[in-house]
C-alpha cells in the first residue's frame, strides 16, 4: 500500500473477504434497513412535466455517475432536446435549500456552496448550455429547472434510491473493478442496499469495463442475473482524452510520456483513476490519496510538495473534481498541476435502448 495513502477510511477494506460475522451482520442489517426505508416511499410516484433519466448505484463510493451524466447531457443536446441536470450537491453547504449552480452559460456557485461534483459537472457541460441545480430534494431541483429553463428532460445524478419519482429511464451503474464490495462477488461493506435492489433498474451499465477482463464481466453479469434481473446490461469505459495544465495550456496524451508525475486524488475509487493513468504510461508506486471530497489543509500541501521533491517529479496529476478543491491553494504548490480530462464510451446499443425510453 502507498505510504502516501492519507485516507482515514478505505471502502472495501473494513469489510473485506475475511470480515468477521459480527461486522458482516451489522453491514447486512444496514442494507436491509436502508432498503426498507427506500421502498416505503415507492407507493406513490410523482410525475413531473419532463422526461426523467436517473443515474445511481447501490454502493457507496465512485461508480462514474457524474461523467455519465455529462455524457447524457451532450448526447441529449445533440438530439435537440433541452436537458437539465439535478445533483445532490454532496459536500456543498447549500444543498439543503438548493442552489442554481449554472444557468448553462455561467457558473453561479463555488464548490463550497454546491459541492465539487456539481461544480465540475457544470463546467463540463457549459459547451452544450445545460443548466444544473444542486438540491437534496431532487423533485424540487427538477421543478426549478423546468420552470426557469423550460427543460424537457432532466438527468438525475445519483437518484436510484429516490423511488417516489416517476422515471422514464432508471439506470444503475456498477463499477466493474469493485462491483459489490470486494471483487466480483457480492460482499458487505460498501453497499447502500442489498444486491437484490438492482431489480428496480431499467438498465445496468458496468462502468470501467476496460479495466477488467472478459471473465470478470461475465462473473458480474451472472451475479446480476442470479437476482432475477431481466433488463439490459451495457458496458462503458473511461477514455483519457487530454491534459490541462494549471496555467491553462493543454497537452495531448502523447505529451505525458515525457513527464514524471505524481498522481493525486480524493476519490471514492482512486485505484481506477490510477489505472487510467497507468494505461497512458503514468505510473508511480506511491500515489497521493485523500478521502473522497477532501479539501487540502496546509499540512496536506506540505505533503504534496514533499512528494514531488522526493520523486524529482515534473508535477502532480489529478482530476477536475480534485482540481476544483485545490485551485484556490495552487499557488502554495511548488510544481505544475495537470488535470486529466476523460470521456465516456458506452456500447452503441445503449443509445438505441435509451431512445425507446424517452
Short mmCIF file of C-alpha atoms in Angstrom, two decimals, residues 102-336:
data_model
loop_
_atom_site.label_atom_id
_atom_site.label_comp_id
_atom_site.label_asym_id
_atom_site.label_seq_id
_atom_site.Cartn_x
_atom_site.Cartn_y
_atom_site.Cartn_z
CA UNK A 102 -25.12 27.01 -13.61
CA UNK A 103 -27.67 28.55 -15.97
CA UNK A 104 -25.98 26.80 -18.89
CA UNK A 105 -23.90 29.87 -19.75
CA UNK A 106 -22.27 30.93 -16.49
CA UNK A 107 -21.11 29.17 -13.32
CA UNK A 108 -23.08 30.78 -10.49
CA UNK A 109 -21.73 28.95 -7.42
CA UNK A 110 -18.49 27.73 -5.88
CA UNK A 111 -17.66 24.24 -4.67
CA UNK A 112 -18.18 25.13 -1.01
CA UNK A 113 -21.82 26.00 -1.65
CA UNK A 114 -22.62 23.47 -4.39
CA UNK A 115 -20.11 20.65 -3.88
CA UNK A 116 -17.13 19.61 -6.02
CA UNK A 117 -19.02 17.14 -8.23
CA UNK A 118 -21.79 19.62 -9.07
CA UNK A 119 -19.25 22.29 -9.96
CA UNK A 120 -17.05 20.03 -12.10
CA UNK A 121 -20.10 18.69 -13.93
CA UNK A 122 -21.39 22.23 -14.55
CA UNK A 123 -18.08 23.25 -16.11
CA UNK A 124 -18.05 20.21 -18.37
CA UNK A 125 -21.50 20.91 -19.83
CA UNK A 126 -21.16 24.65 -20.44
CA UNK A 127 -20.30 23.88 -24.06
CA UNK A 128 -23.78 22.41 -24.57
CA UNK A 129 -25.58 25.05 -22.47
CA UNK A 130 -27.09 22.67 -19.91
CA UNK A 131 -28.25 24.23 -16.60
CA UNK A 132 -27.56 22.43 -13.33
CA UNK A 133 -29.31 22.63 -9.98
CA UNK A 134 -27.98 21.11 -6.74
CA UNK A 135 -30.63 20.07 -4.24
CA UNK A 136 -31.00 17.35 -1.65
CA UNK A 137 -34.63 17.06 -2.82
CA UNK A 138 -34.35 16.01 -6.47
CA UNK A 139 -38.03 16.75 -7.20
CA UNK A 140 -37.73 20.39 -6.09
CA UNK A 141 -34.49 20.77 -8.04
CA UNK A 142 -36.11 19.37 -11.19
CA UNK A 143 -39.10 21.70 -10.85
CA UNK A 144 -36.76 24.69 -10.65
CA UNK A 145 -35.09 23.71 -13.94
CA UNK A 146 -38.41 23.01 -15.66
CA UNK A 147 -39.88 26.34 -14.53
CA UNK A 148 -36.81 28.52 -15.11
CA UNK A 149 -35.39 27.00 -18.30
CA UNK A 150 -38.25 25.01 -19.86
CA UNK A 151 -36.16 21.83 -19.70
CA UNK A 152 -37.98 18.95 -21.36
CA UNK A 153 -35.74 16.23 -19.96
CA UNK A 154 -33.99 16.04 -16.58
CA UNK A 155 -30.92 13.98 -15.72
CA UNK A 156 -30.74 12.98 -12.06
CA UNK A 157 -27.18 12.40 -10.86
CA UNK A 158 -27.33 9.85 -8.01
CA UNK A 159 -31.06 9.14 -7.65
CA UNK A 160 -31.52 5.37 -7.85
CA UNK A 161 -32.62 5.41 -4.20
CA UNK A 162 -35.25 8.10 -4.89
CA UNK A 163 -38.22 5.89 -5.69
CA UNK A 164 -41.04 8.40 -5.21
CA UNK A 165 -40.35 9.94 -8.63
CA UNK A 166 -41.64 8.57 -11.93
CA UNK A 167 -38.57 7.83 -14.06
CA UNK A 168 -38.57 7.17 -17.80
CA UNK A 169 -35.16 5.51 -17.59
CA UNK A 170 -33.80 4.34 -14.23
CA UNK A 171 -30.17 3.44 -14.89
CA UNK A 172 -27.98 1.68 -12.33
CA UNK A 173 -24.19 1.97 -12.56
CA UNK A 174 -21.94 -0.79 -11.24
CA UNK A 175 -18.17 -0.34 -11.06
CA UNK A 176 -16.63 -3.38 -12.77
CA UNK A 177 -13.45 -3.04 -10.70
CA UNK A 178 -15.28 -3.25 -7.36
CA UNK A 179 -18.93 -4.09 -8.05
CA UNK A 180 -20.28 -5.29 -4.74
CA UNK A 181 -17.59 -4.57 -2.18
CA UNK A 182 -14.65 -6.87 -2.86
CA UNK A 183 -14.13 -8.32 -6.29
CA UNK A 184 -16.90 -9.73 -8.48
CA UNK A 185 -18.74 -11.46 -5.63
CA UNK A 186 -21.44 -9.75 -3.58
CA UNK A 187 -19.88 -8.70 -0.26
CA UNK A 188 -20.62 -6.45 2.69
CA UNK A 189 -19.08 -3.09 3.41
CA UNK A 190 -19.85 -0.53 0.69
CA UNK A 191 -23.43 -1.48 -0.11
CA UNK A 192 -26.22 1.09 0.18
CA UNK A 193 -28.82 -1.59 -0.44
CA UNK A 194 -28.85 -5.37 -0.85
CA UNK A 195 -27.85 -6.61 -4.29
CA UNK A 196 -31.48 -7.63 -4.96
CA UNK A 197 -32.34 -3.91 -5.19
CA UNK A 198 -30.84 -3.80 -8.66
CA UNK A 199 -34.01 -5.48 -9.98
CA UNK A 200 -35.60 -1.98 -9.83
CA UNK A 201 -33.32 -0.79 -12.63
CA UNK A 202 -34.49 -0.39 -16.21
CA UNK A 203 -30.89 -0.89 -17.35
CA UNK A 204 -27.47 -1.50 -15.83
CA UNK A 205 -24.16 -0.10 -17.03
CA UNK A 206 -20.96 -1.83 -15.96
CA UNK A 207 -18.50 1.06 -15.75
CA UNK A 208 -14.69 0.86 -16.03
CA UNK A 209 -15.21 -2.30 -18.07
CA UNK A 210 -11.92 -1.64 -19.87
CA UNK A 211 -10.06 -2.16 -16.58
CA UNK A 212 -11.09 -5.79 -16.09
CA UNK A 213 -11.02 -8.89 -18.27
CA UNK A 214 -13.97 -10.52 -20.02
CA UNK A 215 -14.18 -13.29 -17.42
CA UNK A 216 -14.77 -10.73 -14.66
CA UNK A 217 -17.51 -9.05 -16.71
CA UNK A 218 -19.16 -12.44 -17.23
CA UNK A 219 -18.97 -13.18 -13.49
CA UNK A 220 -20.61 -9.86 -12.64
CA UNK A 221 -23.34 -10.40 -15.23
CA UNK A 222 -24.03 -13.85 -13.78
CA UNK A 223 -24.49 -12.44 -10.27
CA UNK A 224 -26.75 -9.74 -11.67
CA UNK A 225 -28.98 -12.24 -13.45
CA UNK A 226 -28.99 -14.52 -10.38
CA UNK A 227 -31.13 -11.83 -8.71
CA UNK A 228 -33.79 -12.39 -11.42
CA UNK A 229 -32.88 -9.09 -13.05
CA UNK A 230 -34.04 -9.39 -16.66
CA UNK A 231 -33.33 -5.99 -18.27
CA UNK A 232 -30.37 -4.91 -20.44
CA UNK A 233 -26.77 -4.82 -19.20
CA UNK A 234 -24.36 -2.49 -21.02
CA UNK A 235 -20.68 -1.66 -20.56
CA UNK A 236 -18.83 1.63 -20.58
CA UNK A 237 -15.21 2.78 -20.46
CA UNK A 238 -13.36 5.90 -19.35
CA UNK A 239 -11.03 7.04 -22.12
CA UNK A 240 -8.24 9.52 -21.23
CA UNK A 241 -8.70 12.46 -23.61
CA UNK A 242 -6.22 15.23 -22.85
CA UNK A 243 -4.40 17.06 -20.04
CA UNK A 244 -4.97 20.62 -18.93
CA UNK A 245 -2.19 22.42 -17.09
CA UNK A 246 -2.98 24.75 -14.20
CA UNK A 247 -1.70 27.64 -16.35
CA UNK A 248 -4.44 26.97 -18.91
CA UNK A 249 -2.37 25.20 -21.55
CA UNK A 250 -3.43 21.82 -22.92
CA UNK A 251 -1.35 18.73 -23.64
CA UNK A 252 -2.09 15.65 -25.69
CA UNK A 253 -1.95 12.22 -24.11
CA UNK A 254 1.28 11.57 -26.03
CA UNK A 255 2.87 14.59 -24.35
CA UNK A 256 2.51 12.90 -20.96
CA UNK A 257 5.07 10.26 -21.90
CA UNK A 258 7.76 12.88 -21.38
CA UNK A 259 6.62 13.74 -17.86
CA UNK A 260 7.27 12.26 -14.43
CA UNK A 261 4.08 12.98 -12.49
CA UNK A 262 2.73 12.14 -9.03
CA UNK A 263 -0.96 11.09 -9.07
CA UNK A 264 -3.12 12.90 -6.51
CA UNK A 265 -6.79 12.21 -5.82
CA UNK A 266 -9.57 12.42 -3.26
CA UNK A 267 -11.99 9.94 -4.81
CA UNK A 268 -14.25 7.06 -3.89
CA UNK A 269 -12.19 4.78 -6.14
CA UNK A 270 -8.64 6.17 -6.54
CA UNK A 271 -7.38 2.88 -7.98
CA UNK A 272 -9.49 3.37 -11.09
CA UNK A 273 -8.01 6.82 -11.68
CA UNK A 274 -4.51 5.43 -11.17
CA UNK A 275 -5.23 2.56 -13.58
CA UNK A 276 -6.32 5.07 -16.24
CA UNK A 277 -3.02 6.89 -15.73
CA UNK A 278 -1.04 3.66 -15.98
CA UNK A 279 -2.78 2.91 -19.27
CA UNK A 280 -1.28 6.10 -20.74
CA UNK A 281 2.15 5.50 -19.22
CA UNK A 282 1.93 7.50 -15.99
CA UNK A 283 2.93 5.23 -13.11
CA UNK A 284 4.05 5.93 -9.57
CA UNK A 285 4.28 3.33 -6.78
CA UNK A 286 3.24 5.92 -4.18
CA UNK A 287 0.28 7.97 -5.40
CA UNK A 288 -1.20 10.56 -3.03
CA UNK A 289 -4.68 9.56 -1.83
CA UNK A 290 -7.10 11.53 0.32
CA UNK A 291 -10.68 10.81 1.37
CA UNK A 292 -13.43 11.45 -1.17
CA UNK A 293 -14.34 15.18 -1.33
CA UNK A 294 -11.28 16.03 0.81
CA UNK A 295 -10.22 19.69 1.00
CA UNK A 296 -6.46 20.06 1.45
CA UNK A 297 -5.04 21.66 4.59
CA UNK A 298 -1.66 23.38 4.87
CA UNK A 299 -0.28 20.09 6.19
CA UNK A 300 -1.58 18.32 3.07
CA UNK A 301 0.05 20.91 0.81
CA UNK A 302 3.36 20.26 2.55
CA UNK A 303 2.92 16.52 1.94
CA UNK A 304 2.25 17.19 -1.75
CA UNK A 305 5.34 19.38 -2.10
CA UNK A 306 7.46 16.78 -0.28
CA UNK A 307 6.21 14.01 -2.59
CA UNK A 308 7.07 15.99 -5.73
CA UNK A 309 10.54 16.76 -4.37
CA UNK A 310 11.11 13.18 -3.19
CA UNK A 311 10.25 11.80 -6.64
CA UNK A 312 12.05 14.56 -8.58
CA UNK A 313 8.73 14.89 -10.39
CA UNK A 314 7.67 17.37 -13.05
CA UNK A 315 4.43 17.97 -11.18
CA UNK A 316 1.25 16.32 -9.97
CA UNK A 317 -1.67 14.96 -11.98
CA UNK A 318 -5.20 14.98 -10.67
CA UNK A 319 -8.88 15.03 -11.69
CA UNK A 320 -11.08 18.04 -12.41
CA UNK A 321 -13.09 17.26 -9.28
CA UNK A 322 -9.89 17.41 -7.19
CA UNK A 323 -8.60 20.49 -9.01
CA UNK A 324 -11.77 22.39 -8.10
CA UNK A 325 -10.98 21.89 -4.40
CA UNK A 326 -7.27 22.57 -4.88
CA UNK A 327 -7.39 25.58 -7.21
CA UNK A 328 -7.52 28.26 -4.51
CA UNK A 329 -4.33 26.84 -2.97
CA UNK A 330 -2.47 26.15 -6.20
CA UNK A 331 0.00 28.98 -5.54
CA UNK A 332 1.24 27.07 -2.48
CA UNK A 333 2.20 24.02 -4.54
CA UNK A 334 5.77 24.19 -5.80
CA UNK A 335 5.16 22.43 -9.10
CA UNK A 336 2.86 22.31 -12.07
#
